[in-house]
Coordinates of C-alpha atoms in Angstrom, one line a residue:
M155 CA -6.3 23.6 19.0
K156 CA -5.4 23.1 15.3
K157 CA -5.8 19.5 14.1
V158 CA -3.4 18.2 11.3
Y159 CA -3.9 15.0 9.6
L160 CA -0.6 13.4 8.1
D161 CA -1.2 9.7 8.3
N162 CA -2.7 9.2 4.8
A163 CA -0.5 6.2 4.3
A164 CA -2.7 4.5 6.9
T165 CA -5.9 5.6 5.8
T166 CA -7.4 8.7 3.8
P167 CA -10.5 10.8 4.4
L168 CA -13.4 9.9 2.0
D169 CA -13.9 12.3 -1.2
R170 CA -17.1 14.0 -0.8
D171 CA -18.0 12.8 -4.6
V172 CA -17.5 9.1 -3.3
I173 CA -19.7 9.9 -0.3
A174 CA -22.5 11.1 -2.7
E175 CA -22.2 8.1 -4.9
M176 CA -22.3 5.7 -1.9
T177 CA -25.2 7.6 -0.3
N178 CA -27.3 7.3 -3.5
V179 CA -26.9 3.5 -3.5
M180 CA -27.6 3.1 0.1
E181 CA -30.8 5.1 -0.4
N182 CA -32.1 3.8 -3.6
Y183 CA -30.5 0.4 -4.1
F184 CA -31.0 -2.5 -1.6
G185 CA -31.6 -5.8 -3.6
N186 CA -29.2 -8.6 -3.2
P187 CA -26.9 -8.7 -6.3
S188 CA -27.2 -12.4 -6.7
A189 CA -31.2 -12.3 -6.7
I190 CA -32.8 -12.9 -10.0
H191 CA -35.5 -10.4 -9.6
A192 CA -35.6 -6.8 -10.9
L193 CA -34.3 -5.3 -7.6
G194 CA -31.5 -7.7 -7.6
R195 CA -30.7 -7.4 -11.2
E196 CA -30.2 -3.6 -10.9
V197 CA -27.9 -3.8 -8.2
R198 CA -25.7 -6.5 -9.9
T199 CA -25.6 -3.9 -12.8
L200 CA -24.1 -1.4 -10.3
V201 CA -21.4 -4.1 -9.2
E202 CA -20.5 -4.9 -12.9
K203 CA -20.4 -1.2 -13.8
A204 CA -18.0 -0.7 -11.1
R205 CA -15.8 -3.7 -12.2
K206 CA -15.7 -2.4 -15.7
T207 CA -14.6 1.1 -14.6
V208 CA -11.9 -0.5 -12.6
A209 CA -10.7 -2.7 -15.4
N210 CA -10.8 0.2 -18.0
L211 CA -8.5 2.1 -15.6
L212 CA -5.8 -0.6 -15.4
G213 CA -6.0 -1.8 -19.0
A214 CA -7.5 -5.0 -17.7
S215 CA -10.5 -7.3 -18.8
P216 CA -13.5 -7.0 -16.2
S217 CA -12.9 -11.0 -15.7
E218 CA -9.6 -10.1 -14.2
I219 CA -11.0 -8.1 -11.3
F220 CA -12.2 -9.5 -8.1
F221 CA -13.6 -7.4 -5.4
T222 CA -12.3 -8.2 -1.6
S223 CA -12.7 -6.9 1.7
G224 CA -9.3 -4.9 1.2
G225 CA -5.7 -5.3 0.6
T226 CA -5.1 -7.8 3.2
E227 CA -7.5 -10.1 1.8
A228 CA -6.2 -9.5 -1.8
D229 CA -2.5 -10.2 -0.8
N230 CA -3.4 -13.5 1.1
T231 CA -5.7 -14.7 -1.7
A232 CA -2.9 -14.1 -4.4
I233 CA -0.2 -15.6 -2.3
R234 CA -2.1 -18.5 -0.9
C235 CA -4.0 -19.5 -3.8
G236 CA -1.4 -18.6 -6.4
I237 CA 1.1 -20.9 -4.6
A238 CA -1.4 -23.7 -4.0
A239 CA -2.7 -23.6 -7.7
Y240 CA 0.8 -24.2 -9.1
G241 CA 2.3 -26.5 -6.3
I242 CA 5.1 -23.9 -5.8
K243 CA 7.5 -24.8 -2.8
H244 CA 9.8 -21.9 -3.0
A245 CA 8.7 -18.1 -2.3
I246 CA 10.8 -15.0 -2.5
T247 CA 9.9 -11.8 -0.7
S248 CA 11.8 -8.9 1.4
K249 CA 12.2 -8.4 5.2
I250 CA 10.4 -5.0 4.9
E251 CA 6.8 -6.1 3.2
H252 CA 3.7 -5.5 4.8
H253 CA 2.6 -8.1 7.4
A254 CA -0.2 -9.0 5.1
V255 CA 2.7 -10.6 3.1
E256 CA 5.4 -11.5 5.6
H257 CA 2.9 -13.2 8.0
T258 CA 1.2 -14.9 5.3
L259 CA 4.4 -16.6 3.9
N260 CA 6.0 -17.3 7.2
M261 CA 2.6 -19.1 8.2
M262 CA 2.8 -21.2 5.0
L263 CA 6.5 -22.1 5.5
K264 CA 5.6 -23.1 9.2
H265 CA 2.8 -25.3 8.1
G266 CA 4.7 -26.9 5.2
E267 CA 2.8 -25.3 2.3
I268 CA 6.1 -24.0 1.1
D269 CA 9.4 -25.6 1.6
K270 CA 11.7 -22.5 1.3
L271 CA 11.4 -18.8 2.0
S272 CA 14.0 -16.6 0.6
F273 CA 14.7 -13.0 1.5
V274 CA 16.1 -10.7 -1.4
N275 CA 18.7 -8.5 -0.1
I276 CA 17.9 -4.8 0.4
D277 CA 20.1 -1.7 0.8
A278 CA 20.0 0.8 3.8
K279 CA 17.3 2.6 1.9
G280 CA 15.1 -0.3 1.2
N281 CA 16.0 -0.7 -2.4
V282 CA 15.8 -4.3 -3.9
D283 CA 19.1 -5.8 -5.0
Y284 CA 17.7 -7.1 -8.4
A285 CA 20.8 -9.2 -9.0
H286 CA 20.2 -11.1 -5.9
L287 CA 16.7 -11.5 -6.9
E288 CA 17.9 -13.1 -10.2
E289 CA 20.4 -15.2 -8.4
L290 CA 17.6 -16.5 -6.0
L291 CA 15.3 -17.5 -9.0
Q292 CA 18.2 -19.1 -10.9
H293 CA 18.9 -22.0 -8.5
N294 CA 15.3 -23.0 -7.9
E295 CA 12.4 -24.7 -9.3
R296 CA 9.4 -22.4 -10.2
S297 CA 9.2 -19.6 -7.4
F298 CA 6.6 -17.1 -6.3
V299 CA 8.0 -13.6 -5.9
S300 CA 5.9 -11.1 -3.7
L301 CA 7.5 -7.6 -3.6
M302 CA 5.6 -4.4 -2.8
H303 CA 5.7 -1.3 -5.3
A304 CA 6.1 1.1 -2.4
N305 CA 7.1 0.6 1.1
N306 CA 4.4 1.7 3.3
E307 CA 6.8 2.9 6.0
L308 CA 9.5 4.2 3.9
G309 CA 8.1 5.3 0.5
T310 CA 10.9 3.7 -1.3
L311 CA 9.9 2.5 -4.7
T312 CA 10.5 -0.9 -6.3
D313 CA 10.9 -1.1 -10.3
M314 CA 8.0 -3.2 -11.0
A315 CA 8.7 -3.4 -14.7
K316 CA 12.2 -4.7 -13.9
V317 CA 11.1 -7.4 -11.3
G318 CA 8.4 -8.4 -13.9
D319 CA 11.2 -8.9 -16.4
I320 CA 13.3 -11.0 -14.1
C321 CA 10.2 -13.1 -13.1
E322 CA 9.4 -13.6 -16.7
K323 CA 12.8 -14.7 -17.3
Y324 CA 12.6 -17.6 -14.9
N325 CA 8.9 -18.3 -15.2
A326 CA 8.1 -17.1 -11.7
I327 CA 4.8 -16.1 -10.6
Y328 CA 4.9 -12.3 -9.6
H329 CA 2.6 -10.7 -7.0
A330 CA 3.0 -6.8 -6.7
D331 CA 1.5 -5.2 -3.4
T332 CA 0.3 -2.1 -4.8
V333 CA -1.8 -0.9 -1.9
Q334 CA 0.2 2.2 -1.2
T335 CA 0.4 3.2 -5.1
M336 CA -3.0 2.5 -6.4
G337 CA -4.5 5.7 -7.4
H338 CA -1.3 7.5 -7.2
Y339 CA 0.5 5.9 -10.2
P340 CA -1.0 4.5 -13.3
H341 CA -1.0 0.9 -13.5
N342 CA -1.4 -0.6 -17.0
V343 CA -1.5 -4.4 -16.5
R344 CA -0.9 -4.9 -20.4
E345 CA 2.5 -3.4 -20.0
L346 CA 3.3 -4.9 -16.5
K347 CA 4.4 -8.3 -16.1
A348 CA 2.7 -8.9 -12.6
H349 CA 0.3 -11.8 -12.2
F350 CA -1.3 -10.1 -9.3
I351 CA -1.9 -6.5 -8.2
V352 CA -4.1 -5.2 -5.4
C353 CA -6.1 -2.5 -4.2
A354 CA -7.5 -1.0 -0.7
A355 CA -9.9 1.8 -1.6
H356 CA -9.4 3.6 1.7
K357 CA -5.8 4.5 0.8
L358 CA -7.2 6.7 -2.1
H359 CA -10.0 8.4 -0.5
G360 CA -12.5 5.5 -0.8
P361 CA -14.4 3.4 1.7
K362 CA -12.8 1.2 4.3
G363 CA -13.4 -2.4 4.0
V364 CA -13.3 -3.0 0.3
G365 CA -10.6 -3.4 -2.4
F366 CA -9.8 -5.7 -5.2
L367 CA -7.5 -8.2 -6.5
Y368 CA -6.3 -8.3 -10.2
V369 CA -5.4 -11.7 -11.5
N370 CA -4.0 -12.0 -14.9
S371 CA -6.0 -14.2 -17.2
N372 CA -3.1 -16.5 -17.9
I373 CA -3.1 -17.4 -14.0
K374 CA -6.0 -19.9 -12.6
I375 CA -6.5 -20.0 -8.9
P376 CA -9.0 -21.4 -6.6
P377 CA -10.9 -19.4 -4.1
M378 CA -9.7 -18.7 -0.7
I379 CA -13.1 -18.0 0.7
Y380 CA -15.9 -20.5 0.0
G381 CA -19.7 -20.1 -0.1
G382 CA -21.8 -19.0 -2.8
A383 CA -21.1 -18.3 -6.4
Q384 CA -20.2 -14.5 -6.1
E385 CA -17.3 -13.0 -7.9
R386 CA -17.7 -15.7 -10.5
N387 CA -17.1 -18.5 -7.9
M388 CA -14.0 -16.9 -6.7
R389 CA -15.0 -15.3 -3.5
G390 CA -18.1 -16.6 -1.5
G391 CA -20.1 -13.8 0.5
T392 CA -22.6 -11.2 -0.6
E393 CA -21.0 -8.0 -2.1
N394 CA -20.3 -5.0 -0.3
V395 CA -22.1 -3.1 -2.9
Y396 CA -21.8 0.4 -1.6
G397 CA -18.3 -0.2 -0.9
I398 CA -17.6 -1.3 -4.5
V399 CA -19.4 1.7 -6.0
G400 CA -17.4 3.8 -3.6
L401 CA -14.1 2.1 -4.7
A402 CA -14.7 2.4 -8.4
K403 CA -15.6 6.2 -8.2
A404 CA -12.5 6.8 -5.8
L405 CA -10.2 5.3 -8.4
E406 CA -11.8 7.0 -11.2
I407 CA -11.1 10.4 -9.5
A408 CA -7.6 9.6 -8.5
Y409 CA -6.8 8.8 -12.1
A410 CA -8.6 12.0 -13.5
E411 CA -6.6 14.0 -11.0
M412 CA -3.3 12.1 -10.9
D413 CA -0.9 14.2 -12.6
A414 CA -1.8 17.4 -10.8
H415 CA -2.2 15.9 -7.4
Q416 CA 1.4 14.1 -7.9
V417 CA 2.9 17.8 -8.6
Y418 CA 0.9 19.3 -5.8
I419 CA 1.8 16.6 -3.1
Q420 CA 5.4 16.2 -4.1
D421 CA 5.8 19.9 -3.6
L422 CA 4.5 19.6 -0.1
K423 CA 6.8 16.7 0.7
D424 CA 9.8 18.6 -0.7
Y425 CA 9.0 21.7 1.4
L426 CA 8.6 19.8 4.7
K427 CA 11.9 18.0 4.1
A428 CA 13.7 21.3 3.2
Q429 CA 12.3 23.1 6.3
L430 CA 13.1 20.3 8.7
I431 CA 16.6 20.0 7.3
A432 CA 16.8 24.0 7.9
E433 CA 15.3 24.1 11.3
I434 CA 16.6 20.9 13.1
P435 CA 20.3 19.8 13.2
G436 CA 20.8 16.3 12.9
I437 CA 17.8 15.4 11.2
G438 CA 17.7 12.5 8.8
F439 CA 15.3 10.5 6.6
N440 CA 14.7 6.7 6.3
G441 CA 14.4 5.4 2.9
E442 CA 14.7 7.1 -0.4
T443 CA 13.3 10.8 -0.7
D444 CA 14.1 11.8 -4.4
A445 CA 11.1 12.3 -6.4
D446 CA 11.9 9.4 -8.8
K447 CA 12.7 6.8 -6.2
S448 CA 10.1 7.5 -3.5
L449 CA 6.5 7.6 -3.2
Y450 CA 5.5 11.2 -3.1
T451 CA 3.0 10.9 -0.5
V452 CA 5.3 9.5 2.2
L453 CA 8.3 11.1 4.1
N454 CA 9.9 9.0 7.0
V455 CA 11.8 11.3 9.3
S456 CA 14.5 10.0 11.3
F457 CA 15.1 12.5 14.5
P458 CA 18.1 13.1 16.6
E459 CA 18.5 11.2 19.8
M460 CA 16.5 12.7 22.4
D461 CA 15.1 12.1 25.9
M462 CA 11.8 10.3 26.0
A463 CA 12.1 9.4 22.4
D464 CA 9.1 6.9 22.8
M465 CA 6.9 9.9 23.6
L466 CA 7.4 11.9 20.4
L467 CA 4.4 10.5 18.6
F468 CA 2.4 11.2 21.8
N469 CA 3.8 14.9 22.0
L470 CA 2.8 15.5 18.3
D471 CA -0.8 14.1 19.1
I472 CA -1.3 16.3 22.0
N473 CA -0.4 19.1 19.7
G474 CA -3.0 18.0 17.2
I475 CA -0.8 16.5 14.7
C476 CA -1.6 12.7 13.4
A477 CA 1.3 10.9 12.2
S478 CA 2.6 7.6 12.7
G479 CA 6.1 6.0 13.3
G480 CA 8.4 3.9 15.5
S481 CA 12.0 2.9 16.0
A482 CA 14.4 0.0 15.1
C483 CA 14.7 -2.7 17.8
S484 CA 17.1 -1.7 20.6
S485 CA 16.4 -4.5 23.0
G486 CA 14.9 -8.0 23.2
S487 CA 11.7 -6.5 24.8
N488 CA 11.3 -3.9 22.0
I489 CA 10.0 -5.4 18.9
G490 CA 10.2 -2.1 17.0
S491 CA 9.4 -1.6 13.4
H492 CA 10.2 -4.6 11.2
V493 CA 10.6 -2.1 8.4
L494 CA 13.4 -0.1 10.2
N495 CA 14.9 -3.3 11.7
G496 CA 15.0 -4.7 8.0
I497 CA 17.1 -1.7 6.9
E498 CA 19.2 -1.7 10.2
A499 CA 18.1 2.0 11.0
D500 CA 19.8 3.4 14.3
P501 CA 17.6 2.1 17.1
N502 CA 18.6 5.4 19.2
R503 CA 17.0 7.7 16.6
P504 CA 13.0 8.1 16.8
S505 CA 11.2 7.9 13.4
V506 CA 8.0 9.5 12.4
R507 CA 6.2 8.8 9.2
F508 CA 4.6 11.7 7.6
S509 CA 2.1 11.0 4.9
F510 CA 0.2 13.5 2.8
S511 CA -2.9 13.9 0.6
K512 CA -4.4 16.2 -1.8
Y513 CA -6.2 17.7 1.2
T514 CA -2.8 18.5 2.9
T515 CA -1.8 22.3 2.9
K516 CA 1.4 24.0 3.2
E517 CA -0.2 26.2 6.2
E518 CA -0.6 22.8 8.0
L519 CA 3.1 22.0 7.3
D520 CA 4.1 25.2 8.8
Y521 CA 2.3 24.5 12.0
V522 CA 3.9 20.9 11.9
I523 CA 7.3 22.4 11.7
E524 CA 6.6 24.9 14.5
K525 CA 5.4 22.2 16.8
V526 CA 8.2 19.6 15.9
K527 CA 10.9 22.4 16.6
M528 CA 9.4 22.7 19.9
V529 CA 9.1 19.2 20.9
V530 CA 12.7 18.4 19.8
K531 CA 13.8 21.4 21.8
Q532 CA 12.1 20.3 24.9
N533 CA 13.5 16.7 24.7
A534 CA 17.1 17.6 23.5
L535 CA 19.8 15.5 25.1
V536 CA 21.8 17.9 27.1

């Protein structure tokens, strides 16, 4: 049976050049980077070289890059430590953020670490209401704003420059969750006004279990993880050297190939969208799908009502198609997707997120279209 992987927003396969880079480190460099002897110093050099690579690609200083275990830790550090450092009591986010942001802020509200949590309005496609964001900032003391660059389920893009300008106007601290867009769009931190941006290497053909947090040099925060003096006293724990080297290599490749891959993957997304519209009556899409408003690696498809809608992903899986999805909440016992609930999607329509990478082919999409048509026909409401 043919296998087609279209869940790249969840994780991506490792690039072979990344594997080679990591394998070399695993085989030849085993010293502890905190050790003062020669073997330790040569491994420390690898970590700092990786940090410099990341910093150069972002237009940052190496001192602004802190390696973490991934996007979730990076988000938590930015939010919890950023709020604590400045005694902020008001946070602003949206109801369609990743759980790494949503759950963290809700926990902080519950435990009294913040006094108020506001949610900026979003429309039916997941677009931020910038006028409402400004209104929320106008009537409060200094606030902390956490909004993602691209929604991981919908693909809808938020204008980081616009959010940065608004935050600057009201002296707010701005954390941008860039996990889904790092390596897919250029991020020049000298042009952006975000105080924090984040990365998870496995979203851009790097290894799992490693990421980074960019902290603008004008912001000073305490550690979230205490222990040794690693990461310039900002994150205790022996560095994941193989992962850090792999992350830097993956980001370097992503920037080198970015323009070509955006054109290639956008063409795949447009092709799948057009074929689904042509072949399946009543098909729809969640979030923005236009190229200038949507992350080019994600297409969230809203299918017509059907029998056994909750088996749609399973039926795709048994046909060798790996994707993800969900539905809006239709009952108290069905939690559903908080993102689809947040945009008030139709709870009777099952949704599937197809997400693409540089390894996806048009031939694979033809197979997907064939199997999707079959599954929809088999389960169509009479």
